[in-house]
Every structure is written in C-alpha cells, then in structure tokens.
Short mmCIF file of C-alpha atoms in Angstrom, two decimals:
data_model
loop_
_atom_site.label_atom_id
_atom_site.label_comp_id
_atom_site.label_asym_id
_atom_site.label_seq_id
_atom_site.Cartn_x
_atom_site.Cartn_y
_atom_site.Cartn_z
CA MET A 1 -46.59 -156.01 165.42
CA GLN A 2 -46.37 -155.48 161.79
CA ALA A 3 -47.23 -151.63 161.97
CA SER A 4 -44.29 -151.37 164.43
CA ASP A 5 -41.83 -153.50 162.64
CA ASP A 6 -42.76 -151.19 159.50
CA LYS A 7 -42.07 -148.16 161.29
CA SER A 8 -38.84 -149.69 162.69
CA TRP A 9 -37.43 -150.34 159.39
CA GLU A 10 -38.80 -146.84 157.75
CA ARG A 11 -36.95 -145.02 160.66
CA PHE A 12 -33.61 -147.66 159.82
CA ILE A 13 -34.08 -146.30 155.73
CA ASP A 14 -34.57 -142.53 156.83
CA LYS A 15 -31.60 -142.98 158.54
CA VAL A 16 -30.03 -144.63 156.02
CA MET A 17 -30.70 -142.03 153.28
CA GLN A 18 -29.41 -139.56 155.44
CA GLU A 19 -26.28 -140.41 154.68
CA ALA A 20 -26.79 -140.85 150.78
CA GLU A 21 -26.14 -138.19 148.37
CA PRO A 22 -27.29 -137.55 144.29
CA GLU A 23 -24.80 -138.90 141.84
CA LYS A 24 -22.11 -136.40 141.19
CA LEU A 25 -21.34 -135.73 137.09
CA THR A 26 -17.68 -135.13 136.41
CA GLY A 27 -16.22 -133.26 133.58
CA ASP A 28 -17.37 -130.54 131.52
CA PHE A 29 -21.33 -131.50 131.45
CA THR A 30 -22.32 -128.14 131.18
CA GLU A 31 -20.44 -126.84 128.19
CA ASN A 32 -20.92 -129.97 126.42
CA VAL A 33 -24.89 -129.67 126.80
CA LEU A 34 -24.33 -125.97 125.56
CA GLY A 35 -21.99 -126.81 122.95
CA ALA A 36 -24.28 -129.45 121.45
CA LEU A 37 -27.36 -127.07 121.81
CA ASP A 38 -25.09 -124.35 119.87
CA ALA A 39 -24.64 -127.12 117.35
CA ILE A 40 -28.44 -127.68 117.10
CA GLU A 41 -29.42 -124.06 116.67
CA ASN A 42 -26.54 -123.55 113.99
CA ALA A 43 -27.36 -126.59 112.13
CA PRO A 44 -28.64 -125.88 108.53
CA LEU A 45 -32.32 -126.06 107.90
CA VAL A 46 -31.83 -127.99 104.97
CA SER A 47 -28.95 -130.47 104.61
CA GLY A 48 -27.24 -130.83 101.49
CA TYR A 49 -29.47 -133.01 98.99
CA LYS A 50 -28.33 -136.03 97.18
CA ALA A 51 -30.39 -137.15 94.50
CA PRO A 52 -31.44 -140.95 94.87
CA ILE A 53 -31.10 -141.47 91.14
CA SER A 54 -27.84 -140.24 89.88
CA ARG A 55 -27.26 -137.92 87.09
CA MET A 56 -25.37 -140.44 85.04
CA THR A 57 -28.59 -142.84 85.43
CA TRP A 58 -30.50 -140.34 84.31
CA LEU A 59 -28.19 -139.43 81.38
CA VAL A 60 -28.57 -142.92 80.25
CA LEU A 61 -32.44 -143.25 80.82
CA GLY A 62 -32.71 -140.12 78.94
CA VAL A 63 -30.39 -141.37 75.96
CA VAL A 64 -32.49 -144.55 76.13
CA PHE A 65 -35.68 -142.38 75.89
CA ALA A 66 -34.63 -140.39 73.45
CA GLY A 67 -33.84 -143.35 71.12
CA VAL A 68 -37.46 -145.12 71.74
CA LEU A 69 -38.69 -141.67 70.32
CA VAL A 70 -36.12 -141.35 67.50
CA TRP A 71 -36.65 -144.94 66.67
CA SER A 72 -40.43 -145.26 66.83
CA SER A 73 -40.51 -142.19 64.90
CA LEU A 74 -38.13 -143.08 62.00
CA GLY A 75 -37.88 -146.85 62.20
CA SER A 76 -40.34 -149.39 61.85
CA THR A 77 -43.88 -147.89 62.00
CA SER A 78 -45.61 -150.91 61.51
CA LEU A 79 -44.49 -152.65 65.31
CA GLN A 80 -47.06 -154.61 67.05
CA TRP A 81 -46.54 -156.14 70.12
CA GLY A 82 -46.40 -159.32 70.09
CA TRP A 83 -48.74 -160.49 73.01
CA THR A 84 -51.79 -157.99 71.14
CA SER A 85 -51.27 -160.20 68.25
CA ARG A 86 -51.25 -163.34 70.25
CA LEU A 87 -53.70 -162.97 72.50
CA SER A 88 -56.34 -161.47 69.30
CA THR A 89 -56.03 -164.61 67.91
CA TYR A 90 -57.42 -166.27 71.02
CA LEU A 91 -59.57 -163.72 72.46
CA ASP A 92 -61.86 -161.25 70.30
CA ILE A 93 -59.80 -158.33 71.84
CA GLY A 94 -58.92 -156.86 68.42
CA SER A 95 -61.67 -155.69 67.52
CA LEU A 96 -61.17 -153.41 71.20
CA PHE A 97 -57.50 -151.98 69.68
CA GLU A 98 -59.14 -151.89 65.96
CA GLU A 99 -61.56 -148.98 67.71
CA LEU A 100 -58.58 -147.55 69.42
CA THR A 101 -57.27 -145.18 65.85
CA LEU A 102 -53.84 -144.61 67.49
CA PRO A 103 -51.13 -146.51 65.32
CA ALA A 104 -48.25 -148.35 66.26
CA LEU A 105 -46.28 -145.65 66.81
CA GLU A 106 -48.20 -144.09 69.41
CA TYR A 107 -48.34 -146.91 71.54
CA THR A 108 -44.60 -146.79 71.57
CA SER A 109 -44.51 -143.56 72.64
CA LEU A 110 -47.24 -144.12 75.01
CA TYR A 111 -45.52 -147.47 76.77
CA SER A 112 -41.86 -145.19 76.88
CA ILE A 113 -44.33 -142.45 78.80
CA GLY A 114 -45.73 -144.84 80.71
CA LEU A 115 -41.86 -146.31 81.50
CA PHE A 116 -40.96 -142.65 82.35
CA ALA A 117 -43.58 -142.08 84.69
CA LEU A 118 -43.09 -144.90 86.41
CA PHE A 119 -39.89 -144.05 87.08
CA VAL A 120 -40.66 -140.63 88.36
CA LEU A 121 -43.51 -142.18 90.59
CA LEU A 122 -40.81 -144.60 92.13
CA GLN A 123 -38.41 -141.86 92.69
CA LEU A 124 -41.26 -139.65 94.68
CA VAL A 125 -41.81 -142.44 96.50
CA TYR A 126 -38.27 -143.22 97.37
CA MET A 127 -37.77 -139.45 98.20
CA LYS A 128 -40.46 -138.91 100.59
CA ARG A 129 -39.16 -141.78 102.88
CA LEU A 130 -35.61 -140.22 102.57
CA PHE A 131 -36.80 -137.35 103.84
CA ASP A 132 -39.13 -138.57 106.42
CA ARG A 133 -35.96 -140.46 107.84
CA ARG A 134 -33.52 -137.40 107.91
CA PHE A 135 -36.28 -135.14 108.96
CA GLY A 136 -37.16 -137.41 111.84
CA LEU A 137 -40.87 -137.59 110.67
CA GLU A 138 -41.27 -141.38 111.34
CA GLY A 139 -41.73 -143.02 114.64
CA MET B 1 -35.32 -123.02 145.08
CA GLY B 2 -37.77 -120.12 145.43
CA GLN B 3 -40.85 -119.43 143.39
CA HIS B 4 -39.53 -116.09 142.89
CA SER B 5 -36.22 -117.28 141.59
CA ASP B 6 -38.15 -119.60 139.56
CA GLN B 7 -40.24 -117.19 137.64
CA HIS B 8 -37.23 -115.75 136.65
CA LEU B 9 -35.08 -118.28 135.82
CA THR B 10 -37.75 -119.27 133.51
CA GLN B 11 -38.46 -115.83 132.48
CA ARG B 12 -35.15 -115.59 131.42
CA LEU B 13 -34.75 -118.65 129.34
CA LYS B 14 -38.14 -117.88 127.28
CA GLU B 15 -36.15 -114.82 126.35
CA GLY B 16 -33.69 -117.28 125.00
CA ASP B 17 -30.69 -116.49 127.27
CA LYS B 18 -27.93 -118.76 127.46
CA GLN B 19 -26.75 -118.11 130.94
CA ALA B 20 -29.85 -118.81 132.19
CA LEU B 21 -29.69 -122.33 130.88
CA ARG B 22 -25.90 -122.54 132.19
CA SER B 23 -27.80 -121.83 135.50
CA LEU B 24 -30.38 -124.48 135.35
CA ILE B 25 -27.44 -126.60 134.21
CA GLU B 26 -25.28 -126.02 137.20
CA LEU B 27 -28.33 -126.26 139.43
CA TYR B 28 -30.20 -129.36 138.24
CA LYS B 29 -27.40 -131.37 136.54
CA HIS B 30 -26.28 -133.87 139.81
CA MET B 31 -30.22 -134.17 140.69
CA VAL B 32 -31.26 -135.17 136.90
CA TYR B 33 -28.66 -137.37 136.10
CA THR B 34 -29.12 -139.22 139.42
CA LEU B 35 -32.89 -139.41 138.05
CA ALA B 36 -31.60 -140.67 134.58
CA LEU B 37 -29.01 -142.97 136.43
CA ARG B 38 -31.73 -144.96 138.33
CA ILE B 39 -33.48 -145.95 135.44
CA VAL B 40 -30.92 -146.54 132.58
CA HIS B 41 -28.56 -148.18 135.43
CA ASN B 42 -25.60 -146.84 133.11
CA GLU B 43 -23.57 -143.77 133.50
CA GLU B 44 -22.31 -143.33 130.03
CA ASP B 45 -26.15 -143.74 129.13
CA ALA B 46 -27.29 -141.63 132.14
CA GLU B 47 -25.28 -138.78 131.08
CA GLU B 48 -26.69 -138.84 127.17
CA VAL B 49 -29.95 -138.96 128.83
CA SER B 50 -29.21 -135.81 131.43
CA GLN B 51 -27.76 -133.87 127.85
CA ASP B 52 -31.04 -134.60 126.22
CA THR B 53 -33.21 -133.32 129.05
CA PHE B 54 -31.56 -129.77 129.57
CA ILE B 55 -31.90 -129.42 125.48
CA LYS B 56 -35.15 -130.69 125.50
CA ALA B 57 -36.31 -128.15 128.59
CA TYR B 58 -34.95 -125.43 127.18
CA GLN B 59 -36.54 -125.37 123.88
CA SER B 60 -39.95 -126.33 125.24
CA ILE B 61 -39.71 -123.90 127.89
CA GLU B 62 -42.15 -122.01 126.43
CA GLY B 63 -44.37 -124.80 127.45
CA PHE B 64 -43.91 -124.43 130.99
CA LYS B 65 -46.80 -122.35 132.46
CA GLY B 66 -45.26 -122.23 135.89
CA ASP B 67 -48.34 -124.57 137.75
CA SER B 68 -45.36 -126.66 139.30
CA LYS B 69 -41.67 -125.93 140.85
CA LEU B 70 -39.41 -125.64 137.67
CA SER B 71 -36.92 -128.77 139.39
CA THR B 72 -40.58 -130.56 139.32
CA TRP B 73 -41.10 -129.87 135.76
CA LEU B 74 -37.42 -130.66 134.82
CA TYR B 75 -37.29 -133.80 136.76
CA ARG B 76 -40.62 -134.77 135.23
CA ILE B 77 -38.85 -134.22 131.73
CA ALA B 78 -35.56 -136.12 132.93
CA TYR B 79 -37.72 -139.10 133.87
CA HIS B 80 -39.90 -139.42 130.58
CA ARG B 81 -36.76 -139.00 128.62
CA SER B 82 -34.89 -142.09 130.59
CA LEU B 83 -38.03 -144.18 129.59
CA ASP B 84 -38.00 -143.45 126.14
CA TYR B 85 -34.20 -144.03 126.14
CA ILE B 86 -34.72 -147.25 127.22
CA LYS B 87 -37.57 -147.99 125.04
CA LYS B 88 -35.96 -146.57 121.87
CA ASN B 89 -32.69 -148.87 122.88
CA LYS B 90 -34.40 -151.97 123.88
CA ARG B 91 -32.74 -152.36 126.87
CA LYS B 92 -33.48 -153.98 129.73
CA PRO B 93 -33.00 -152.13 132.99
CA GLN B 94 -30.17 -154.52 134.87
CA THR B 95 -31.32 -154.74 138.52
CA THR B 96 -30.95 -157.19 140.72
CA THR B 97 -32.89 -160.50 140.55
CA LEU B 98 -33.41 -161.37 144.19
CA GLU B 99 -36.60 -162.07 145.27
CA TRP B 100 -37.78 -159.65 147.75
CA GLU B 101 -37.53 -160.42 151.56
CA GLU B 102 -38.82 -159.08 154.46
CA VAL B 103 -36.19 -157.68 156.83
CA SER B 104 -35.25 -160.44 159.37
CA ASN B 105 -33.52 -158.11 161.84
CA ILE B 106 -33.60 -154.72 161.68
CA GLN B 107 -31.99 -153.79 165.29
CA MET B 108 -29.49 -156.38 163.93
CA ALA B 109 -29.25 -154.08 160.72
CA GLU B 110 -29.22 -150.81 162.06
CA LYS B 111 -26.20 -152.03 164.68
CA VAL B 112 -24.20 -152.56 162.09
CA TRP B 113 -24.98 -149.49 159.84
CA ASP B 114 -24.44 -147.18 163.30
CA HIS B 115 -20.38 -149.02 163.54
CA MET B 116 -19.51 -148.36 160.00
CA GLU B 117 -17.56 -145.88 158.59
CA ALA B 118 -19.43 -142.86 156.53
CA MET B 119 -17.17 -143.61 153.62
CA GLU B 120 -18.14 -147.80 153.66
CA LYS B 121 -21.81 -146.20 154.29
CA ARG B 122 -21.86 -144.25 151.18
CA GLN B 123 -20.81 -146.85 149.27
CA VAL B 124 -23.22 -149.36 150.42
CA ILE B 125 -25.92 -147.29 150.00
CA ARG B 126 -24.99 -146.20 146.45
CA ARG B 127 -24.50 -149.31 145.32
CA ALA B 128 -27.91 -150.82 146.78
CA LEU B 129 -29.74 -147.91 145.36
CA GLY B 130 -28.17 -148.80 142.15
CA LYS B 131 -29.49 -152.37 142.37
CA LEU B 132 -33.01 -151.47 142.93
CA PRO B 133 -35.82 -151.27 139.85
CA GLY B 134 -35.52 -147.58 138.25
CA GLU B 135 -38.94 -146.34 139.64
CA ASP B 136 -38.19 -147.48 142.85
CA GLY B 137 -34.72 -145.57 142.63
CA VAL B 138 -36.55 -142.27 141.31
CA ILE B 139 -39.09 -142.36 143.88
CA LEU B 140 -36.27 -142.58 146.88
CA SER B 141 -34.38 -139.89 145.11
CA LEU B 142 -36.84 -137.76 144.96
CA PHE B 143 -38.58 -138.20 148.64
CA TYR B 144 -34.97 -138.13 150.34
CA PHE B 145 -32.57 -135.78 148.06
CA GLU B 146 -35.00 -133.40 146.91
CA SER B 147 -37.57 -133.60 149.57
CA LEU B 148 -40.21 -133.85 147.21
CA SER B 149 -43.86 -134.15 148.76
CA LEU B 150 -46.22 -136.97 147.36
CA LYS B 151 -48.08 -134.91 145.40
CA GLU B 152 -45.26 -133.60 143.68
CA ILE B 153 -43.72 -137.22 143.17
CA SER B 154 -46.86 -138.04 141.61
CA GLY B 155 -46.45 -135.03 139.29
CA VAL B 156 -43.03 -136.78 138.23
CA LEU B 157 -44.02 -139.85 137.72
CA ASN B 158 -47.72 -139.13 136.20
CA ILE B 159 -49.55 -141.16 138.71
CA SER B 160 -51.83 -140.72 141.66
CA VAL B 161 -50.79 -139.56 144.95
CA ASN B 162 -51.52 -142.85 146.54
CA SER B 163 -49.88 -145.03 144.08
CA VAL B 164 -47.10 -143.03 145.13
CA LYS B 165 -47.71 -143.35 148.70
CA VAL B 166 -47.59 -147.27 148.00
CA LYS B 167 -44.78 -147.41 146.07
CA LEU B 168 -42.71 -145.28 148.11
CA HIS B 169 -43.79 -147.79 151.17
CA ARG B 170 -42.56 -150.92 148.62
CA SER B 171 -39.33 -148.98 148.06
CA ARG B 172 -38.58 -148.46 151.19
CA LYS B 173 -39.33 -151.55 152.07
CA ARG B 174 -37.29 -153.37 149.15
CA LEU B 175 -34.29 -151.03 149.99
CA ALA B 176 -34.20 -152.53 153.36
CA ALA B 177 -33.89 -155.90 152.41
CA LEU B 178 -31.45 -154.96 150.12
CA LEU B 179 -29.14 -153.60 151.98
CA GLU B 180 -29.47 -156.18 155.16
CA LYS B 181 -28.65 -158.45 152.12
CA MET B 182 -25.60 -156.71 151.23
CA MET B 183 -24.44 -156.43 154.61
CA ASP B 184 -23.39 -160.08 154.80
CA LYS B 185 -23.83 -162.48 157.86
CA GLN B 186 -19.68 -162.08 158.11
CA THR B 187 -19.65 -158.04 158.21
CA ILE B 188 -23.24 -158.56 160.53
CA SER B 189 -21.20 -160.54 163.06
CA SER B 190 -18.01 -158.77 162.97
CA TYR B 191 -19.94 -155.45 163.32
CA ALA B 192 -22.37 -157.06 166.56
CA SER B 193 -19.58 -158.42 168.18
CA LYS B 194 -17.80 -154.81 168.98
#
C-alpha cells in the first residue's frame, strides 16, 4: 500500500515538474560577467601604497630622536635614570651596572634606539596585517 | 551538450578565449542562476553568486580534466559557491517552516493540478520550489531540468549515489506535501467540482 502510494505521488511530481522550468535571468548578465572579469584582469597588481605611519609622524619622530641624540651628547652627561639608582639602594644590582662600563650617555642613546626599533617593529606587524587583508591572504 | 562540443569549448576556454566564455555563460546562465537561487533564496544574491561562478570557472578551467561533463563541473562550482555565500554572509536560508507531512490525498491534488491553467501551474510550482530547503531544490532542479543521473548529481553535491537517491525521494515527497498545502482547500474543492 505504502509502495503504491509512493509511486502515485512520485508520478504526480514527475507530471508537475514537466510544467516547471529553470529560473530566468534578466538584463545583461553575460555582459556584466565579462565586464567584471575585464575589471579583475586589468586591475593593477599592487594597489597604491599608503603608509600606515604618515610622513609627518616620521618627521616628528625623527626630530625627537635627533633631539635626544643631540641633547644626550651635548647636554648633561651625568644623566642617571631614577629607577636604577633607587633600585640599587634596595637591591644590590648597582654592581651589575658598575660592571657595565657604558656611561650614562650611551644608555640614553640605547633607549632612544630601542624606542625607534620598537616603532619600526610595530609598523612591520601593522603592515603585515594590512597587506594580508588587502590581498585576501586571511581566511 | 555533446562531449565533442564540451571538449572544444573547454579547449577554447583554456586558451583564454573570451568568446568561449560568452558561449559558456549563454548556455548555462539560467541553470546556474536557478541552482544559486534555490540555495540563497534571494534574486540579487543569486545573480551575484552566478557571476562569481562563471568568473571562478574561467579562472580555474585549467583544473578541469574532463572527467565529467563541463556543465556538471560548472554546477558543482555554483553549488559550493552558493553554500560559501550563505556561510560568508551568515544568512539563514529562508525556507518554509511547516512540518513535512505526508500527502493526504494524491488523487485530489492530481485532479486539481490537471484543471489548473498552465500559467497558474508554473506560478505554483515556482513558489513551491522556492520554499523548499536548498539541497532539495537543487536535487530536483538537476534531476528534472537537466536530466542528470544520480551519479552526476552525486558528483555535483559531493555525496554518495545512495544519499542522492534517498534525498531525491525525500525532496519529491516534500514538494508533493508543499504543493498540496499550497493548493488550499478552497481551490481544491472548486476545481474538484468541475
């Protein structure tokens, strides 16, 4: 009985589907596809690069960096970082610094260079994410 | 489309012939759009998916080895692109929420169907197919519009032939139940009395 029922509604669907037809696209679909493909093929491989850190920011950073260098070489050479001297009163790490024969001037320069390197590093990470997103390397 | 024509078209596409792409689009655009529409259930989205399908096919034609018909390969791209589209846009397919019921009176439904005008029939079937869950609509479209074999459909959907058989059976059943629901009682009685 079940098999006969199945057959009859299968036959019904066969009949119904004879009346059906695929959906129709309207408009200039073909031209749109060809146009889209042309646009993809003619797109420049590398899009115009826009620096994540602007020229002005670099200029300010450069001036600050140069200023620190000039100040550290011409200014007070007896610069002592507060935290090292304060720490050394509680911890005996002063001897560590004593063993390092670098004068205060060079520490200052070292910190400046470290700061500069940090900025470069941050820009590299930021740029990698930016390019990944732009060229669809993610997901 | 014959195997020879398939090979010829494929060869031209591999050579980067844009006229061949034009021919491919003209031949299959309606079917690709139909499959996309069955899944995304939105005309604009389906058109976007169809466009994407042809571009993807053109760019990936080197990967087509001719193991299947060109159309089957194209439908596979369309099917998977549609699923990707839904996933990417986090869309939930808008299909009917009615519980799937058995067809209660097939003879009556058939009688009503026979009395309906051709235009009316097309509208009803179009609406019914649009309400079916995506996979059901795709299977029915491939089976009835393109006369694809179960094996070919299994290649498009990337499932086993047995699964296609089961799903086709279920899709027909759902469509029959849906049609019966759509041809409401009033219509049924008015046609039945003729």
